Amino acid sequence: MVQEKGMAVAERIYSIMENGDGRAGVAFQISITVLIILNILFVIIETEPSIHTLYGAHMEAFATVSLIIFAGEYILRLSLYRHKMGSRRFALIRFAVSPMMIVDLIVILPLLLPFFGVDTRLIRILRLLRLFSVFKLARMSDAMSEFAIVLRSRASDFALAFCIFFIVLILASSFMYYIERDAQPDVFYSIPASMWWGIVTLTTIGYGDTVPVTPIGKAIGAGVAILGIAVYAVPTGIIATSFNEYRRNKKGDRCPHCGKNIGFR
Amino acid sequence: MVQEKGMAVAERIYSIMENGDGRAGVAFQISITVLIILNILFVIIETEPSIHTLYGAHMEAFATVSLIIFAGEYILRLSLYRHKMGSRRFALIRFAVSPMMIVDLIVILPLLLPFFGVDTRLIRILRLLRLFSVFKLARMSDAMSEFAIVLRSRASDFALAFCIFFIVLILASSFMYYIERDAQPDVFYSIPASMWWGIVTLTTIGYGDTVPVTPIGKAIGAGVAILGIAVYAVPTGIIATSFNEYRRNKKGDRCPHCGKNIGFR
Amino acid sequence: MVQEKGMAVAERIYSIMENGDGRAGVAFQISITVLIILNILFVIIETEPSIHTLYGAHMEAFATVSLIIFAGEYILRLSLYRHKMGSRRFALIRFAVSPMMIVDLIVILPLLLPFFGVDTRLIRILRLLRLFSVFKLARMSDAMSEFAIVLRSRASDFALAFCIFFIVLILASSFMYYIERDAQPDVFYSIPASMWWGIVTLTTIGYGDTVPVTPIGKAIGAGVAILGIAVYAVPTGIIATSFNEYRRNKKGDRCPHCGKNIGFR
Amino acid sequence: MVQEKGMAVAERIYSIMENGDGRAGVAFQISITVLIILNILFVIIETEPSIHTLYGAHMEAFATVSLIIFAGEYILRLSLYRHKMGSRRFALIRFAVSPMMIVDLIVILPLLLPFFGVDTRLIRILRLLRLFSVFKLARMSDAMSEFAIVLRSRASDFALAFCIFFIVLILASSFMYYIERDAQPDVFYSIPASMWWGIVTLTTIGYGDTVPVTPIGKAIGAGVAILGIAVYAVPTGIIATSFNEYRRNKKGDRCPHCGKNIGFR
């Protein structure tokens, strides 16, 4: 009977944490969300030297406390693996390697590493891992997954658009390298270096740090620039069509008055 | 009966000012529009030193006269609050805090402040407030509100697109900061500084004032540049779909079986 | 009878020139098109110093001959005004001020001006007018007018999008001027100067010649950059919808099998 | 009978190479794909000086072996021309000049040229031809051709959009040349030089290497920048519409009255 009561408590904790049921669930979700946003904010502003000097120690303490809370949350979630995975074999391991649990683990990693004696330089970079806590928010968002469905339904179209982009990039960058390397040997010194120019041009960013100077180079650059328009037009066209289709299908294809199917509109 | 006549006059003034009825209404709306456009034009060109030297005093006088007219308009509108709000409680206060009335108040603020003895430097900046008179034009535009309806119907989609943009921005800028800060300590000196690079890159502006120079930095920058395409493609796709839906809805979509209007699909 | 014959000849010349009827018509249109393209090409490449030295005199001669041909074409077209305008009053004047005839006149203007003793510096610039001959091609293109119809059907939407763009531009540039002028007095020295930054940023060109350097300036600049996305998304969405509607309407809204109206799809 | 057996073998080889039938076919296609990708990768990274010093000789050897394999593939394909072209006249020549076979020939060209005694500098550039092997992949892709159909169905729209782009480019660049050449004689020294600015601006790349400095130049530049928005909006709108139509057509559109397929609308 004690075990039964334990099960009931576990059930309740699970419904609070996973589904955000009841007042406790809402309070829990809001608290975690606020904690995540504060952590991300502090990772960003503590790099500002003037702020680091003044509040560095406080922020450090806040980070440690947060990670301990996240670690507690991780252990609690892990211990409730049966509610998610049922009694399948390797249920615990399967649950531990699910994307959301791995994100949770990555975030609390900096807490574990000092025990293994990692050098301080690495730890400094490991602080960045706290930024991954932003993905923890995905657990609470339905809209995100809906969005992902729309984009995934056209995955093959995007893959093709990406392949075409890559082929254009490689050809453009290689030609530019052979044409410009004599005029600017310290800018276009290799094809990978030339690909930096290619990406900056095809995406229309145009920093201006690598620019063709020879007449032939400029002529090819002009052609690449015009092709760059397609780089934007094609994915935009695909996305616009996907959204169009998705919303139509969602609204249903039946007349609300007579109930008959009115076809794909 | 005098009061009744007063009411009739107030009614007439209200219909002229709010709805632009009759010749007087059209004349009033055109006058106010011209006054607003001239004010904005003068705020802009009086900052040009050569023009300021020649016509500065005239423009100053024109600005003061305009603000007095706007102040008169504001008081008149305020006094006619009953026609807009009816006889609800706190009708005057409710009317005074409506967006359009606040805009009207902000515009005439520079007229009031000398009485409170504000220092001249602040007044110089307060001149900018005259630019807000551009929002006064919104009162006369139907198209604007129609436009706003289309965009608002997809507010949650835009919010999601904005969140994704922000997450990408934070992660990209943070990684770039850790990678580039040793090579360019005076450019990527903090994550907020690095976020300037992130925004300039993701929006494909690419000023070129902050650019990665290390090979790893360029590789990450290339990835961010390609992600930047989505920053344009997703909102464009959403807007294109919204316009499509809105215009269909307006034209009316009918069921081909029973002929009834099947509304906004 | 002689007059009748003259009329028949005029009729024939008109059908050749305006409608491109028969072999003569096709030959005439191709000749004029080639002449226009060659003229534009020569205006462009004769500015290249090395080419000007070698072929400058030949190109000059070609330009003069072309202009004389264009002048002959202009006079011929003008003399056939009755076929276009009928016998309405002021038919000749009405015809002379039609857009296409004005373009024709502008192109041949450099031929007339020496008679009035214009100074040589102006003539140099007048050469540019030959570039306007590109608009003469519009006479031969049906697709262009179809395209114009699609865009014009949404003229009010575009006007609104343009107004919003302008309001954002003015507000952003004015704020940037007040914030950056102390830090960069020779770049942001007036609001019109600051508007150059505004346009270069909102259109995502980002030359990098005018860039905010203060933290507040960068924060506002970041906001403007994100707003700049809408500058692209809104017109693109409008155009995509217009094309969609236009093509649907063109294809007809009737079932090809049973002939019934299948509504606006 | 020997000939018959030979025919059967040829048939089998053909079905392996062209259609990728059976295990052998899949293995053949995967091998060729891997070989192509490795070749492209090596062309790119062998230009990196540090890698060239270490692995240059190995990569050279790999390139020669690859080209010999590609040459063998080319000869084999060529010898099986009857299976593709039937017994029409000039079947071999017709097959040899088909786009895919020309691509195959271009790729192996560097192998043939030493026999004709081409100087080493040209051979260095001929290495680039190996990059064309990327087009060999097109043989294996169905999606690519589907994509091409969608875009080709709107070829005339794209041609028109391109013409308008070109007309705007020529007019903008020519005016900018006449306005800026006195202020910046070494940047805007000719119209072709000015067209570099025009393309970089209209495509919103904005390197910042050529920028107007005079007030009139900036005013015209601002106008061109705003026109540049259309450069993106129009093709994007066209593509979005094409995809929309294509996908509807694929799913099949049926008349709601008689239920028959009403085809591509």
Coordinates of N, CA and C in Angstrom, one line a residue, chain C residues 64 67-68 71 75 105 108-120 122-123 126:
Chain C
T64 N 25.0 59.2 -84.8 CA 24.4 60.3 -85.6 C 23.4 59.7 -86.6
L67 N 20.3 58.3 -84.9 CA 19.4 59.3 -84.5 C 18.6 59.9 -85.7
I68 N 19.3 59.9 -86.9 CA 18.6 60.4 -88.1 C 17.5 59.4 -88.5
A71 N 14.8 59.8 -86.1 CA 14.1 61.0 -86.4 C 13.1 60.8 -87.6
I75 N 9.0 61.2 -87.6 CA 8.2 62.0 -88.5 C 7.2 61.2 -89.2
L105 N 10.5 61.3 -79.1 CA 11.0 62.7 -79.3 C 12.3 62.9 -78.4
I108 N 15.5 61.6 -79.9 CA 16.1 62.3 -81.0 C 16.5 63.8 -80.6
L109 N 16.2 64.2 -79.4 CA 16.4 65.5 -78.9 C 17.9 66.0 -79.2
P110 N 18.9 65.1 -78.9 CA 20.3 65.6 -79.1 C 20.6 66.1 -80.5
L111 N 19.8 65.6 -81.4 CA 20.0 65.9 -82.8 C 19.6 67.4 -83.1
L112 N 18.6 67.8 -82.3 CA 18.0 69.2 -82.5 C 18.7 70.3 -81.8
L113 N 19.3 69.9 -80.7 CA 19.8 71.0 -79.8 C 20.9 71.8 -80.3
P114 N 21.9 71.3 -81.1 CA 23.0 72.1 -81.6 C 22.4 73.4 -82.2
F115 N 21.3 73.3 -82.9 CA 20.7 74.4 -83.6 C 20.4 75.6 -82.6
F116 N 20.1 75.2 -81.4 CA 19.8 76.3 -80.4 C 21.0 76.8 -79.7
G117 N 22.2 76.2 -80.0 CA 23.5 76.7 -79.4 C 23.6 76.3 -77.9
V118 N 23.4 75.0 -77.6 CA 23.6 74.6 -76.2 C 25.1 74.3 -76.0
D119 N 25.5 74.6 -74.8 CA 27.0 74.4 -74.5 C 27.4 72.9 -74.5
T120 N 28.6 72.6 -74.8 CA 29.0 71.2 -75.0 C 28.9 70.3 -73.8
L122 N 26.5 70.2 -71.6 CA 25.1 69.7 -71.6 C 24.9 68.6 -72.6
I123 N 25.5 68.8 -73.8 CA 25.4 67.9 -74.9 C 25.9 66.5 -74.5
L126 N 23.4 64.9 -72.6 CA 22.3 64.6 -73.5 C 22.4 63.3 -74.2

